[in-house]
Amino acid sequence: MGHGKFARVPALAAELVNLKPEVIVTAGPTDTRAAKQATSTIPIVMAFDNDPVGSGFVATLARPGGNITGLSTFTPETTGKRLEILKEIAPRLGRAAVFGTSTEPGKEQSLKETQSVAAALGIHLQH
């Protein structure tokens, strides 16, 4: 929405709401947050979000409530699965490192899943 200028996104969302669209489609959490702050009545469809519940966009995935719906890419179990596949490819793997921002919604749960799988596979995980 803001062409890489995230500070402009809230103002652009407010401008969009003033145009009274029938629906707003957002491309990520920054846009969804700005749209949510700009309107509580126009339907908002998220194209994707790692953790819409953790981000405060919806009440639950089963019953989002409010005016926001869409797709969630929240799948913490896939992070552990990736480590399992890596171990299959490199059976002698003994150490692995995880990079990421732990303050991002969903990341903490993904890290816990990865730690659990690493322990089961005998992999020392550094993060």
Short mmCIF file of C-alpha atoms in Angstrom, two decimals:
data_model
loop_
_atom_site.label_atom_id
_atom_site.label_comp_id
_atom_site.label_asym_id
_atom_site.label_seq_id
_atom_site.Cartn_x
_atom_site.Cartn_y
_atom_site.Cartn_z
CA MET A 1 0.00 0.00 0.00
CA GLY A 2 2.73 2.50 0.93
CA HIS A 3 5.30 1.35 -1.64
CA GLY A 4 7.86 0.53 1.06
CA LYS A 5 7.12 3.70 3.06
CA PHE A 6 5.44 2.10 6.06
CA ALA A 7 4.87 5.39 7.87
CA ARG A 8 2.45 6.39 5.09
CA VAL A 9 0.28 3.26 5.34
CA PRO A 10 -2.15 4.48 8.07
CA ALA A 11 -2.87 7.71 6.18
CA LEU A 12 -3.36 5.79 2.94
CA ALA A 13 -5.72 3.37 4.67
CA ALA A 14 -7.78 6.27 6.03
CA GLU A 15 -7.89 7.81 2.55
CA LEU A 16 -9.03 4.48 1.11
CA VAL A 17 -11.80 4.17 3.72
CA ASN A 18 -13.02 7.68 2.79
CA LEU A 19 -13.57 6.37 -0.76
CA LYS A 20 -16.10 3.93 0.76
CA PRO A 21 -15.04 0.70 -0.97
CA GLU A 22 -17.21 -2.39 -0.59
CA VAL A 23 -14.23 -4.44 0.60
CA ILE A 24 -10.54 -3.91 1.39
CA VAL A 25 -7.96 -6.60 0.55
CA THR A 26 -4.67 -6.34 2.44
CA ALA A 27 -1.33 -7.82 1.45
CA GLY A 28 0.23 -8.27 4.88
CA PRO A 29 0.07 -7.44 8.57
CA THR A 30 1.15 -3.79 8.21
CA ASP A 31 -1.67 -3.11 5.77
CA THR A 32 -4.19 -5.15 7.78
CA ARG A 33 -3.38 -3.25 10.99
CA ALA A 34 -3.77 0.11 9.21
CA ALA A 35 -7.07 -0.95 7.63
CA LYS A 36 -8.37 -2.24 10.97
CA GLN A 37 -7.52 1.09 12.60
CA ALA A 38 -9.24 2.98 9.79
CA THR A 39 -12.54 1.08 9.77
CA SER A 40 -14.61 -1.35 11.78
CA THR A 41 -17.43 -1.61 9.24
CA ILE A 42 -15.90 -2.21 5.79
CA PRO A 43 -15.00 -5.90 5.33
CA ILE A 44 -11.23 -6.52 5.29
CA VAL A 45 -9.82 -9.63 3.61
CA MET A 46 -6.23 -10.50 4.58
CA ALA A 47 -4.26 -12.07 1.75
CA PHE A 48 -2.03 -13.65 4.41
CA ASP A 49 -0.82 -13.26 7.97
CA ASN A 50 1.50 -15.41 10.06
CA ASP A 51 -0.68 -15.26 13.16
CA PRO A 52 -3.89 -13.20 12.83
CA VAL A 53 -4.98 -14.13 16.36
CA GLY A 54 -1.62 -13.13 17.85
CA SER A 55 -1.64 -9.95 15.79
CA GLY A 56 -5.03 -9.05 17.27
CA PHE A 57 -6.83 -9.03 13.91
CA VAL A 58 -9.31 -11.82 14.68
CA ALA A 59 -10.67 -13.45 17.83
CA THR A 60 -10.05 -17.03 16.63
CA LEU A 61 -9.33 -18.69 13.29
CA ALA A 62 -12.63 -20.60 13.47
CA ARG A 63 -14.70 -17.52 14.34
CA PRO A 64 -12.80 -14.37 13.36
CA GLY A 65 -15.56 -11.95 14.42
CA GLY A 66 -15.40 -8.27 13.56
CA ASN A 67 -14.87 -7.17 9.98
CA ILE A 68 -11.64 -9.08 9.19
CA THR A 69 -11.29 -12.47 7.54
CA GLY A 70 -8.81 -14.09 5.19
CA LEU A 71 -5.90 -16.49 5.09
CA SER A 72 -3.49 -17.47 7.83
CA THR A 73 -0.04 -18.81 7.10
CA PHE A 74 0.43 -19.78 10.74
CA THR A 75 1.80 -23.30 10.71
CA PRO A 76 4.37 -23.75 13.49
CA GLU A 77 4.48 -27.50 12.89
CA THR A 78 6.11 -26.93 9.49
CA THR A 79 9.22 -25.47 11.11
CA GLY A 80 9.84 -28.75 12.91
CA LYS A 81 9.08 -30.68 9.74
CA ARG A 82 11.74 -28.68 7.88
CA LEU A 83 14.28 -29.75 10.49
CA GLU A 84 13.21 -33.39 10.09
CA ILE A 85 13.70 -33.15 6.32
CA LEU A 86 17.09 -31.52 6.81
CA LYS A 87 18.12 -34.42 9.08
CA GLU A 88 17.03 -36.89 6.39
CA ILE A 89 19.16 -35.06 3.81
CA ALA A 90 22.15 -34.74 6.15
CA PRO A 91 21.92 -37.66 8.62
CA ARG A 92 25.09 -36.61 10.48
CA LEU A 93 23.63 -33.18 11.26
CA GLY A 94 24.39 -32.39 14.89
CA ARG A 95 23.96 -28.61 15.14
CA ALA A 96 21.61 -26.13 13.51
CA ALA A 97 21.02 -22.41 13.92
CA VAL A 98 17.71 -20.56 13.80
CA PHE A 99 17.49 -16.95 12.72
CA GLY A 100 14.41 -14.78 13.06
CA THR A 101 12.64 -12.06 14.97
CA SER A 102 11.12 -13.52 18.11
CA THR A 103 8.81 -10.54 18.61
CA GLU A 104 6.91 -11.28 15.38
CA PRO A 105 3.56 -13.00 16.05
CA GLY A 106 3.80 -16.77 15.77
CA LYS A 107 7.60 -16.94 15.85
CA GLU A 108 7.82 -17.95 19.51
CA GLN A 109 5.53 -20.92 18.96
CA SER A 110 7.46 -21.92 15.82
CA LEU A 111 10.72 -21.80 17.78
CA LYS A 112 9.25 -24.03 20.52
CA GLU A 113 8.19 -26.55 17.86
CA THR A 114 11.65 -26.48 16.29
CA GLN A 115 13.31 -26.94 19.70
CA SER A 116 11.10 -29.94 20.45
CA VAL A 117 11.91 -31.62 17.12
CA ALA A 118 15.62 -30.79 17.46
CA ALA A 119 15.73 -32.46 20.89
CA ALA A 120 13.98 -35.56 19.54
CA LEU A 121 16.46 -35.78 16.65
CA GLY A 122 19.52 -35.16 18.84
CA ILE A 123 20.31 -31.85 17.16
CA HIS A 124 21.84 -29.01 19.19
CA LEU A 125 19.83 -25.92 18.25
CA GLN A 126 21.42 -22.47 18.44
CA HIS A 127 19.21 -19.39 18.34
#
